[in-house]
C-alpha positions as a Python dict, from the first residue, in 0.01 Angstrom:
ca = {
    (1, 'M'): (0, 0, 0),
    (2, 'D'): (102, 376, -78),
    (3, 'A'): (179, 602, 246),
    (4, 'D'): (-142, 760, 202),
    (5, 'G'): (-351, 452, 195),
    (6, 'A'): (-422, 444, -180),
    (7, 'G'): (-326, 113, -352),
    (8, 'P'): (-12, 124, -571),
    (9, 'E'): (-254, 76, -886),
    (10, 'I'): (-351, 443, -836),
    (11, 'W'): (2, 559, -939),
    (12, 'P'): (153, 556, -1289),
    (13, 'A'): (397, 261, -1322),
    (14, 'A'): (753, 285, -1434),
    (15, 'G'): (742, 250, -1802),
    (16, 'S'): (379, 334, -1868),
    (17, 'L'): (290, 574, -2141),
    (18, 'L'): (60, 865, -2062),
    (19, 'G'): (-146, 1094, -2295),
    (20, 'G'): (-53, 1459, -2218),
    (21, 'G'): (-210, 1792, -2277),
    (22, 'E'): (43, 1996, -2521),
    (23, 'H'): (234, 1682, -2611),
    (24, 'P'): (103, 1342, -2717),
    (25, 'S'): (264, 1129, -2456),
    (26, 'Y'): (500, 1097, -2170),
    (27, 'R'): (706, 780, -2067),
    (28, 'V'): (701, 738, -1676),
    (29, 'G'): (1036, 660, -1527),
    (30, 'R'): (1138, 593, -1163),
    (31, 'L'): (975, 752, -853),
    (32, 'I'): (1233, 1010, -732),
    (33, 'H'): (1050, 1198, -442),
    (34, 'Q'): (766, 1179, -224),
    (35, 'A'): (617, 1504, -108),
    (36, 'E'): (310, 1563, 115),
    (37, 'S'): (85, 1658, -189),
    (38, 'A'): (236, 1487, -483),
    (39, 'L'): (466, 1230, -620),
    (40, 'I'): (777, 1322, -830),
    (41, 'Y'): (864, 1089, -1119),
    (42, 'A'): (1156, 1104, -1375),
    (43, 'A'): (998, 1099, -1729),
    (44, 'S'): (1063, 1163, -2104),
    (45, 'N'): (852, 1325, -2364),
    (46, 'E'): (774, 1162, -2708),
    (47, 'F'): (1120, 1280, -2841),
    (48, 'G'): (1304, 1124, -2557),
    (49, 'R'): (1366, 1463, -2382),
    (50, 'P'): (1396, 1401, -1987),
    (51, 'L'): (1140, 1585, -1789),
    (52, 'V'): (986, 1512, -1438),
    (53, 'L'): (610, 1460, -1361),
    (54, 'K'): (460, 1605, -1045),
    (55, 'V'): (163, 1387, -978),
    (56, 'Y'): (-94, 1513, -734),
    (57, 'R'): (-230, 1270, -466),
    (58, 'P'): (-593, 1168, -512),
    (59, 'Q'): (-688, 1267, -166),
    (60, 'P'): (-486, 1544, 52),
    (61, 'M'): (-284, 1409, 341),
    (62, 'Q'): (-407, 1738, 498),
    (63, 'G'): (-527, 2080, 391),
    (64, 'E'): (-629, 2185, 50),
    (65, 'K'): (-765, 1945, -229),
    (66, 'P'): (-514, 1847, -467),
    (67, 'A'): (-713, 2005, -780),
    (68, 'V'): (-669, 2321, -591),
    (69, 'Q'): (-302, 2309, -527),
    (70, 'W'): (-249, 2182, -905),
    (71, 'Q'): (-442, 2469, -1044),
    (72, 'R'): (-251, 2741, -833),
    (73, 'E'): (88, 2592, -924),
    (74, 'R'): (-3, 2588, -1296),
    (75, 'Q'): (-131, 2941, -1267),
    (76, 'M'): (174, 3063, -1085),
    (77, 'L'): (418, 2897, -1323),
    (78, 'S'): (242, 3017, -1626),
    (79, 'L'): (286, 3358, -1501),
    (80, 'V'): (670, 3351, -1454),
    (81, 'N'): (924, 3285, -1734),
    (82, 'H'): (1265, 3325, -1599),
    (83, 'P'): (1580, 3104, -1602),
    (84, 'Q'): (1583, 3069, -1225),
    (85, 'V'): (1235, 2960, -1198),
    (86, 'L'): (1159, 2580, -1290),
    (87, 'R'): (984, 2589, -1636),
    (88, 'L'): (619, 2435, -1685),
    (89, 'H'): (625, 2238, -1999),
    (90, 'D'): (267, 2095, -1960),
    (91, 'A'): (-19, 2043, -1734),
    (92, 'F'): (-297, 1786, -1793),
    (93, 'S'): (-506, 1498, -1636),
    (94, 'C'): (-482, 1138, -1703),
    (95, 'G'): (-729, 893, -1533),
    (96, 'D'): (-808, 1027, -1182),
    (97, 'L'): (-467, 1200, -1145),
    (98, 'L'): (-345, 1550, -1227),
    (99, 'Y'): (9, 1600, -1362),
    (100, 'L'): (270, 1892, -1414),
    (101, 'A'): (558, 1815, -1666),
    (102, 'L'): (857, 2022, -1560),
    (103, 'E'): (1218, 2061, -1664),
    (104, 'P'): (1434, 1830, -1461),
    (105, 'A'): (1708, 1890, -1208),
    (106, 'D'): (1986, 1696, -1024),
    (107, 'A'): (1872, 1733, -678),
    (108, 'N'): (1719, 2000, -441),
    (109, 'L'): (1968, 2226, -243),
    (110, 'E'): (1925, 2032, 88),
    (111, 'E'): (2013, 1697, -90),
    (112, 'W'): (2312, 1862, -251),
    (113, 'I'): (2463, 2005, 57),
    (114, 'S'): (2414, 1678, 241),
    (115, 'R'): (2610, 1499, -49),
    (116, 'H'): (2891, 1770, -100),
    (117, 'G'): (2894, 1984, 237),
    (118, 'P'): (2858, 2358, 270),
    (119, 'L'): (2924, 2581, -36),
    (120, 'A'): (3223, 2801, -45),
    (121, 'D'): (3172, 3182, -27),
    (122, 'P'): (3187, 3237, -419),
    (123, 'A'): (2929, 2964, -466),
    (124, 'V'): (2681, 3102, -207),
    (125, 'R'): (2716, 3436, -365),
    (126, 'E'): (2631, 3290, -701),
    (127, 'L'): (2338, 3095, -523),
    (128, 'A'): (2204, 3435, -378),
    (129, 'R'): (2245, 3606, -708),
    (130, 'Q'): (2040, 3359, -904),
    (131, 'L'): (1781, 3332, -645),
    (132, 'L'): (1737, 3701, -596),
    (133, 'E'): (1711, 3732, -969),
    (134, 'G'): (1427, 3452, -967),
    (135, 'L'): (1262, 3626, -681),
    (136, 'H'): (1259, 3956, -849),
    (137, 'A'): (1090, 3801, -1156),
    (138, 'I'): (822, 3633, -917),
    (139, 'H'): (741, 3951, -708),
    (140, 'S'): (744, 4146, -1033),
    (141, 'R'): (441, 3941, -1126),
    (142, 'G'): (264, 4012, -815),
    (143, 'I'): (333, 3671, -649),
    (144, 'V'): (472, 3595, -307),
    (145, 'H'): (609, 3222, -312),
    (146, 'L'): (591, 3163, 70),
    (147, 'D'): (797, 2861, 50),
    (148, 'V'): (1131, 2949, -39),
    (149, 'S'): (1360, 2683, 135),
    (150, 'P'): (1644, 2450, 50),
    (151, 'L'): (1384, 2182, -61),
    (152, 'N'): (1242, 2407, -306),
    (153, 'V'): (1567, 2516, -464),
    (154, 'L'): (1663, 2279, -730),
    (155, 'V'): (2026, 2228, -864),
    (156, 'Q'): (2105, 2179, -1217),
    (157, 'S'): (2467, 2082, -1299),
    (158, 'P'): (2612, 2261, -1597),
    (159, 'G'): (2824, 1951, -1716),
    (160, 'A'): (3171, 1993, -1834),
    (161, 'G'): (3340, 2320, -1790),
    (162, 'A'): (3393, 2578, -1524),
    (163, 'Q'): (3023, 2712, -1520),
    (164, 'P'): (2837, 2726, -1185),
    (165, 'P'): (2544, 2501, -1124),
    (166, 'R'): (2212, 2677, -1216),
    (167, 'F'): (1966, 2732, -926),
    (168, 'K'): (1582, 2690, -989),
    (169, 'I'): (1280, 2804, -755),
    (170, 'T'): (1008, 2545, -756),
    (171, 'D'): (695, 2433, -582),
    (172, 'F'): (437, 2717, -589),
    (173, 'G'): (175, 2511, -414),
    (174, 'I'): (96, 2765, -126),
    (175, 'S'): (203, 3097, -317),
    (176, 'V'): (-35, 3394, -324),
    (177, 'L'): (-113, 3663, -557),
    (178, 'L'): (-88, 4005, -375),
    (179, 'S'): (-377, 4121, -587),
    (180, 'E'): (-601, 3894, -421),
    (181, 'G'): (-554, 4035, -71),
    (182, 'V'): (-499, 3699, 100),
    (183, 'L'): (-478, 3702, 473),
    (184, 'L'): (-264, 3387, 602),
    (185, 'S'): (-278, 3219, 944),
    (186, 'R'): (-8, 2998, 1091),
    (187, 'P'): (-43, 2627, 959),
    (188, 'P'): (-71, 2353, 1192),
    (189, 'D'): (270, 2222, 1131),
    (190, 'H'): (604, 2283, 910),
    (191, 'W'): (662, 2616, 1094),
    (192, 'A'): (1029, 2640, 1104),
    (193, 'H'): (1091, 2806, 783),
    (194, 'L'): (814, 3058, 837),
    (195, 'P'): (912, 3447, 885),
    (196, 'P'): (828, 3569, 1219),
    (197, 'E'): (535, 3772, 1105),
    (198, 'L'): (351, 3461, 984),
    (199, 'L'): (458, 3253, 1278),
    (200, 'L'): (255, 3441, 1535),
    (201, 'P'): (-102, 3358, 1586),
    (202, 'G'): (-380, 3562, 1396),
    (203, 'S'): (-416, 3640, 1040),
    (204, 'R'): (-171, 3859, 842),
    (205, 'R'): (-124, 3968, 485),
    (206, 'P'): (208, 3811, 318),
    (207, 'T'): (451, 4046, 156),
    (208, 'P'): (763, 3990, -54),
    (209, 'R'): (980, 4046, 228),
    (210, 'C'): (851, 3706, 362),
    (211, 'D'): (1043, 3551, 69),
    (212, 'L'): (1355, 3730, 164),
    (213, 'Y'): (1349, 3554, 502),
    (214, 'G'): (1311, 3227, 346),
    (215, 'L'): (1613, 3314, 123),
    (216, 'G'): (1802, 3401, 422),
    (217, 'L'): (1744, 3047, 595),
    (218, 'T'): (1832, 2890, 254),
    (219, 'L'): (2173, 3088, 230),
    (220, 'L'): (2236, 3000, 603),
    (221, 'L'): (2218, 2637, 526),
    (222, 'A'): (2429, 2670, 206),
    (223, 'L'): (2697, 2873, 386),
    (224, 'S'): (2710, 2695, 726),
    (225, 'G'): (2565, 2342, 669),
    (226, 'S'): (2303, 2379, 917),
    (227, 'V'): (1987, 2586, 1034),
    (228, 'P'): (1916, 2658, 1402),
    (229, 'L'): (1552, 2532, 1384),
    (230, 'T'): (1359, 2253, 1231),
    (231, 'N'): (1007, 2127, 1222),
    (232, 'A'): (1081, 1851, 1477),
    (233, 'L'): (1103, 2113, 1750),
    (234, 'P'): (787, 2229, 1926),
    (235, 'L'): (607, 2524, 1805),
    (236, 'T'): (654, 2709, 2136),
    (237, 'L'): (1030, 2671, 2110),
    (238, 'V'): (1057, 2769, 1736),
    (239, 'E'): (831, 3081, 1809),
    (240, 'H'): (1059, 3184, 2101),
    (241, 'Q'): (1371, 3142, 1917),
    (242, 'V'): (1268, 3303, 1599),
    (243, 'L'): (1119, 3619, 1769),
    (244, 'Q'): (1441, 3634, 1958),
    (245, 'G'): (1629, 3651, 1639),
    (246, 'L'): (1824, 3331, 1665),
    (247, 'P'): (1856, 3267, 1287),
    (248, 'S'): (1991, 3623, 1229),
    (249, 'R'): (2231, 3602, 1508),
    (250, 'Q'): (2383, 3260, 1384),
    (251, 'A'): (2418, 3433, 1047),
    (252, 'A'): (2576, 3754, 1183),
    (253, 'A'): (2837, 3524, 1345),
    (254, 'L'): (2953, 3405, 995),
    (255, 'T'): (3229, 3555, 820),
    (256, 'P'): (3167, 3879, 658),
    (257, 'P'): (3058, 3997, 437),
    (258, 'L'): (2822, 3723, 366),
    (259, 'G'): (2722, 3674, 725),
    (260, 'P'): (2578, 4018, 780),
    (261, 'F'): (2412, 4005, 436),
    (262, 'I'): (2222, 3683, 539),
    (263, 'A'): (2152, 3847, 879),
    (264, 'R'): (1977, 4118, 719),
    (265, 'L'): (1748, 3901, 540),
    (266, 'L'): (1677, 3720, 854),
    (267, 'Q'): (1561, 4033, 1076),
    (268, 'V'): (1261, 3972, 1275),
    (269, 'R'): (1074, 4294, 1178),
    (270, 'P'): (1006, 4279, 800),
    (271, 'E'): (1087, 4640, 779),
    (272, 'D'): (1452, 4570, 893),
    (273, 'R'): (1525, 4344, 603),
    (274, 'Y'): (1599, 4460, 246),
    (275, 'G'): (1298, 4641, 82),
    (276, 'S'): (1272, 4429, -215),
    (277, 'A'): (1470, 4148, -406),
    (278, 'L'): (1629, 4404, -624),
    (279, 'E'): (1753, 4608, -328),
    (280, 'A'): (1914, 4270, -188),
    (281, 'W'): (2053, 4191, -524),
    (282, 'R'): (2233, 4539, -531),
    (283, 'A'): (2370, 4497, -182),
    (284, 'L'): (2494, 4164, -284),
    (285, 'K'): (2673, 4318, -581),
    (286, 'D'): (2833, 4586, -367),
    (287, 'L'): (2966, 4339, -121),
    (288, 'G'): (3296, 4336, -307),
}
């Protein structure tokens, strides 16, 4: 049985052929990742080009219906066309399941660091530069991602040569459009990556500065190899440590100039962070 209680016959089998939307068919490969709302498979299109298929669960493990998440991610990805945002190739249904066909990557950033260790200073700067450019494109379309984390930054190796890896922002499943005026409440779990303003009880309006905090946590992991808080900790402890500025203090203790740069991204008060991804990009460029 699958982890959510659905029989294995629900999911596409390796080697099976699916009828797509914009493309005639997809060949399903191996299962490469299990997320809460979806399964991720290696795949190829009718021309043999490698892709990944994000397959949404028939029933949610918690929270929103899969069709709502699928439609939101499809909408957000169609709004943003940028080299640092994972590209959507197709969105379709087949049988009882919903699919997104996406460009492939080698690993997420958390897996990459687990295998290779923390990144050197120049690589962290390159990571920050690419992600800030991606966030600027996302925010320019009126979107707040809300889930910027090492799990949702994918790494594409450049192959032979001295070019740096390419980093891609993915997973828009909980993103919001600022024009919709959404108010968010603290979720029941997975709170360790939340910015302080969304961690407190009550409803609040998200802003692009929420994503800058998530970027700060991502860069902190990339540079130091660890982050101070995880979802395994009780909410009360996470809330206390975040509001006391523990992530920012850990970043500030790292070697300048990147340590202080990351520390500003992780400030408790949103107004004490950079004003925008573009402002942070310019500050990064000026670090020397």
